[in-house]
Amino acid sequence: MVEAPRALVTPAAGRAGEARSVTRPQKLSQIKSVKKARTKTGITELDRVLGGGIVPGSVVLFAGEPGIGKSTLMLQLTQGIKGSVLYVSGEESLAQLKIRVERLDAKSDNLLFLTATNADKICTQIKELNPVLAIIDSIQTTWVSGLTGTAGSVGQVRETAGRLLRVGKEKGIPIFLVGHVTKAGAIAGPKILEHMVDTVIYFEGERFSAARLLRVTKNRFGATDEVGVFEMTDRGLEEVANPSRLFLKDRLKKVPGSVVIATIEGTRPVLVEIQALVVPTQLAIPRRVSQGIDYRRLQLVAAVLTKRLGLPLGGFDIFVNITGGLRIEEPAADLGVALAIVSSFKNIPLDPQTVCFGELGLLGEIRAVNKTAKRQKEARRLGFTTIISPENYSSINQVAKKLSLPVFHKG
Ligand code: TYD
Ligand code: MG
């Protein structure tokens, strides 16, 4: 093992190298700044999420559920890169890769494919070929000998990533590590690597809808609030410069239960549709089912509507859905959820030119949210004329009255 030769080295000699390289603490002004140019991938949405392109020697963890489109995007990004790219696949054979490349109509002159799973062999190839970028698809299929545990186990994933990382840093070659996550986020993989890598990007979306989102959760070389939007087509992933249009594409107008809200994804405003369906329940405890928003948020909104507008929601099942597979975390969606529920319950459609946003307080008050101007601008740009926001309404009762969604009693 490695330990034996090291024992022959006397402690003093072993530390001599370290003593030479690590000197005294230095002032920032004494450190030479090395301005390295970033490599553009040519995919604007991805470059933006990365903070302006790929930083030399950086290690990016690119995680997502199986089948979401990770390999597809990785292959597509190689297209815009000048210089050779090493694509290591531990999941697909060369023949399968060829089919994929042809399907994507990709040129492959600068692409070098390798099917390998042994991390040391991969490292050797990276050193030898010295590519401008190396992609490892996926980290869960790589392993090192001498370690117990199968490929994909915590120990293996951590060790293989560590070795790849060292080679990348040493040679200044950026590396993308593709990692699978499951819905529960359990399985060994991306989570345990997050602290080791420079950048963590999640690729998200509902498998059966076309929208895909790139979200960066850690970035040593850029902001973490950027989001990239793509659409999966039969020719691969296409960038979506206008996310609102994508999310509102299939909207039915003048149907009760449909509300458009202005939400913020990263730094960009996006308009999406919230749908609610309120039906008499057959159960002792009525159902509350949400897709795309936090279930607890839905319960809170339903409770506020029961108390403040006097809606007898206790006897009704409520289903709420964000169309297009988007997930909204921010409370600014509350008002939209509330109005969609009221609209479905009353069976009264909202004016299709209406957009809303705002957080709902427990007292039925509409609370201010951030980036108001951006949301309003996006709504107007897409031709919406009525904006219901904390700026012009202070309570849910006021809104219900204005939209002639009759209230039972005043809270
Ligand atoms: P893939 O990139 O293999 O996913 P991952 O690497 O994240 O597991 O993409 C898988 C899905 O994408 C597959 O179900 C088919 C679909 N797809 C398209 O719709 N269009 C395409 O051009 C390609 C290549 C894949
Ligand atoms: Mg794949």
mmCIF file with all atom_site columns, C-alpha atoms in Angstrom, residues 33-108:
data_model
loop_
_atom_site.group_PDB
_atom_site.id
_atom_site.type_symbol
_atom_site.label_atom_id
_atom_site.label_alt_id
_atom_site.label_comp_id
_atom_site.label_asym_id
_atom_site.label_entity_id
_atom_site.label_seq_id
_atom_site.pdbx_PDB_ins_code
_atom_site.Cartn_x
_atom_site.Cartn_y
_atom_site.Cartn_z
_atom_site.occupancy
_atom_site.B_iso_or_equiv
_atom_site.pdbx_formal_charge
_atom_site.auth_seq_id
_atom_site.auth_comp_id
_atom_site.auth_asym_id
_atom_site.auth_atom_id
_atom_site.pdbx_PDB_model_num
ATOM 1  C CA . SER A 1 33  ? -3.926  37.693 -9.368  1.00 0.00 ? 33  SER A CA 1
ATOM 2  C CA . VAL A 1 34  ? -4.278  35.150 -12.094 1.00 0.00 ? 34  VAL A CA 1
ATOM 3  C CA . LYS A 1 35  ? -7.081  36.260 -14.340 1.00 0.00 ? 35  LYS A CA 1
ATOM 4  C CA . LYS A 1 36  ? -8.094  33.210 -16.259 1.00 0.00 ? 36  LYS A CA 1
ATOM 5  C CA . ALA A 1 37  ? -10.521 33.378 -19.082 1.00 0.00 ? 37  ALA A CA 1
ATOM 6  C CA . ARG A 1 38  ? -13.669 31.374 -18.737 1.00 0.00 ? 38  ARG A CA 1
ATOM 7  C CA . THR A 1 39  ? -14.618 28.925 -21.444 1.00 0.00 ? 39  THR A CA 1
ATOM 8  C CA . LYS A 1 40  ? -18.017 29.684 -22.928 1.00 0.00 ? 40  LYS A CA 1
ATOM 9  C CA . THR A 1 41  ? -20.177 26.669 -23.613 1.00 0.00 ? 41  THR A CA 1
ATOM 10 C CA . GLY A 1 42  ? -22.206 28.572 -26.181 1.00 0.00 ? 42  GLY A CA 1
ATOM 11 C CA . ILE A 1 43  ? -25.383 27.646 -24.324 1.00 0.00 ? 43  ILE A CA 1
ATOM 12 C CA . THR A 1 44  ? -26.393 31.026 -22.935 1.00 0.00 ? 44  THR A CA 1
ATOM 13 C CA . GLU A 1 45  ? -28.648 29.637 -20.230 1.00 0.00 ? 45  GLU A CA 1
ATOM 14 C CA . LEU A 1 46  ? -25.862 27.383 -18.939 1.00 0.00 ? 46  LEU A CA 1
ATOM 15 C CA . ASP A 1 47  ? -23.134 30.020 -19.171 1.00 0.00 ? 47  ASP A CA 1
ATOM 16 C CA . ARG A 1 48  ? -25.266 32.392 -17.141 1.00 0.00 ? 48  ARG A CA 1
ATOM 17 C CA . VAL A 1 49  ? -25.884 29.799 -14.444 1.00 0.00 ? 49  VAL A CA 1
ATOM 18 C CA . LEU A 1 50  ? -22.134 29.083 -14.283 1.00 0.00 ? 50  LEU A CA 1
ATOM 19 C CA . GLY A 1 51  ? -21.452 32.772 -13.755 1.00 0.00 ? 51  GLY A CA 1
ATOM 20 C CA . GLY A 1 52  ? -20.242 33.509 -17.284 1.00 0.00 ? 52  GLY A CA 1
ATOM 21 C CA . GLY A 1 53  ? -18.728 30.251 -18.509 1.00 0.00 ? 53  GLY A CA 1
ATOM 22 C CA . ILE A 1 54  ? -16.533 27.434 -17.223 1.00 0.00 ? 54  ILE A CA 1
ATOM 23 C CA . VAL A 1 55  ? -13.624 28.402 -14.970 1.00 0.00 ? 55  VAL A CA 1
ATOM 24 C CA . PRO A 1 56  ? -10.392 26.491 -15.722 1.00 0.00 ? 56  PRO A CA 1
ATOM 25 C CA . GLY A 1 57  ? -9.714  23.757 -13.188 1.00 0.00 ? 57  GLY A CA 1
ATOM 26 C CA . SER A 1 58  ? -13.159 24.053 -11.655 1.00 0.00 ? 58  SER A CA 1
ATOM 27 C CA . VAL A 1 59  ? -15.193 21.000 -10.759 1.00 0.00 ? 59  VAL A CA 1
ATOM 28 C CA . VAL A 1 60  ? -18.917 21.177 -11.416 1.00 0.00 ? 60  VAL A CA 1
ATOM 29 C CA . LEU A 1 61  ? -21.396 18.703 -10.006 1.00 0.00 ? 61  LEU A CA 1
ATOM 30 C CA . PHE A 1 62  ? -24.288 18.352 -12.398 1.00 0.00 ? 62  PHE A CA 1
ATOM 31 C CA . ALA A 1 63  ? -27.073 16.507 -10.637 1.00 0.00 ? 63  ALA A CA 1
ATOM 32 C CA . GLY A 1 64  ? -30.593 15.458 -11.485 1.00 0.00 ? 64  GLY A CA 1
ATOM 33 C CA . GLU A 1 65  ? -33.058 12.615 -11.575 1.00 0.00 ? 65  GLU A CA 1
ATOM 34 C CA . PRO A 1 66  ? -32.467 9.781  -14.008 1.00 0.00 ? 66  PRO A CA 1
ATOM 35 C CA . GLY A 1 67  ? -33.959 10.508 -17.416 1.00 0.00 ? 67  GLY A CA 1
ATOM 36 C CA . ILE A 1 68  ? -34.245 14.243 -16.913 1.00 0.00 ? 68  ILE A CA 1
ATOM 37 C CA . GLY A 1 69  ? -31.740 15.047 -19.689 1.00 0.00 ? 69  GLY A CA 1
ATOM 38 C CA . LYS A 1 70  ? -28.318 15.310 -18.058 1.00 0.00 ? 70  LYS A CA 1
ATOM 39 C CA . SER A 1 71  ? -26.415 13.319 -20.674 1.00 0.00 ? 71  SER A CA 1
ATOM 40 C CA . THR A 1 72  ? -28.270 15.162 -23.409 1.00 0.00 ? 72  THR A CA 1
ATOM 41 C CA . LEU A 1 73  ? -27.240 18.569 -22.089 1.00 0.00 ? 73  LEU A CA 1
ATOM 42 C CA . MET A 1 74  ? -23.660 17.425 -21.509 1.00 0.00 ? 74  MET A CA 1
ATOM 43 C CA . LEU A 1 75  ? -23.371 16.304 -25.117 1.00 0.00 ? 75  LEU A CA 1
ATOM 44 C CA . GLN A 1 76  ? -24.952 19.499 -26.366 1.00 0.00 ? 76  GLN A CA 1
ATOM 45 C CA . LEU A 1 77  ? -22.589 21.687 -24.378 1.00 0.00 ? 77  LEU A CA 1
ATOM 46 C CA . THR A 1 78  ? -19.573 20.061 -26.018 1.00 0.00 ? 78  THR A CA 1
ATOM 47 C CA . GLN A 1 79  ? -20.743 21.521 -29.332 1.00 0.00 ? 79  GLN A CA 1
ATOM 48 C CA . GLY A 1 80  ? -19.893 25.102 -28.551 1.00 0.00 ? 80  GLY A CA 1
ATOM 49 C CA . ILE A 1 81  ? -16.530 24.412 -26.968 1.00 0.00 ? 81  ILE A CA 1
ATOM 50 C CA . LYS A 1 82  ? -13.341 25.031 -28.876 1.00 0.00 ? 82  LYS A CA 1
ATOM 51 C CA . GLY A 1 83  ? -10.778 22.320 -28.297 1.00 0.00 ? 83  GLY A CA 1
ATOM 52 C CA . SER A 1 84  ? -11.086 18.676 -27.443 1.00 0.00 ? 84  SER A CA 1
ATOM 53 C CA . VAL A 1 85  ? -13.589 17.429 -24.895 1.00 0.00 ? 85  VAL A CA 1
ATOM 54 C CA . LEU A 1 86  ? -13.275 14.069 -23.192 1.00 0.00 ? 86  LEU A CA 1
ATOM 55 C CA . TYR A 1 87  ? -16.628 12.427 -22.549 1.00 0.00 ? 87  TYR A CA 1
ATOM 56 C CA . VAL A 1 88  ? -16.349 9.461  -20.222 1.00 0.00 ? 88  VAL A CA 1
ATOM 57 C CA . SER A 1 89  ? -19.434 7.311  -20.011 1.00 0.00 ? 89  SER A CA 1
ATOM 58 C CA . GLY A 1 90  ? -19.843 4.507  -17.547 1.00 0.00 ? 90  GLY A CA 1
ATOM 59 C CA . GLU A 1 91  ? -23.472 4.035  -18.461 1.00 0.00 ? 91  GLU A CA 1
ATOM 60 C CA . GLU A 1 92  ? -23.685 3.764  -22.214 1.00 0.00 ? 92  GLU A CA 1
ATOM 61 C CA . SER A 1 93  ? -21.709 1.881  -24.817 1.00 0.00 ? 93  SER A CA 1
ATOM 62 C CA . LEU A 1 94  ? -19.935 3.711  -27.620 1.00 0.00 ? 94  LEU A CA 1
ATOM 63 C CA . ALA A 1 95  ? -22.610 2.506  -30.027 1.00 0.00 ? 95  ALA A CA 1
ATOM 64 C CA . GLN A 1 96  ? -25.349 3.956  -27.825 1.00 0.00 ? 96  GLN A CA 1
ATOM 65 C CA . LEU A 1 97  ? -23.463 7.221  -27.580 1.00 0.00 ? 97  LEU A CA 1
ATOM 66 C CA . LYS A 1 98  ? -23.159 7.339  -31.333 1.00 0.00 ? 98  LYS A CA 1
ATOM 67 C CA . ILE A 1 99  ? -26.920 6.972  -31.728 1.00 0.00 ? 99  ILE A CA 1
ATOM 68 C CA . ARG A 1 100 ? -27.447 9.796  -29.274 1.00 0.00 ? 100 ARG A CA 1
ATOM 69 C CA . VAL A 1 101 ? -24.935 12.081 -30.951 1.00 0.00 ? 101 VAL A CA 1
ATOM 70 C CA . GLU A 1 102 ? -26.551 11.442 -34.325 1.00 0.00 ? 102 GLU A CA 1
ATOM 71 C CA . ARG A 1 103 ? -29.993 12.043 -32.915 1.00 0.00 ? 103 ARG A CA 1
ATOM 72 C CA . LEU A 1 104 ? -28.851 15.383 -31.583 1.00 0.00 ? 104 LEU A CA 1
ATOM 73 C CA . ASP A 1 105 ? -27.294 16.109 -34.948 1.00 0.00 ? 105 ASP A CA 1
ATOM 74 C CA . ALA A 1 106 ? -24.088 16.962 -33.114 1.00 0.00 ? 106 ALA A CA 1
ATOM 75 C CA . LYS A 1 107 ? -20.721 17.273 -34.716 1.00 0.00 ? 107 LYS A CA 1
ATOM 76 C CA . SER A 1 108 ? -18.224 15.131 -32.946 1.00 0.00 ? 108 SER A CA 1
#
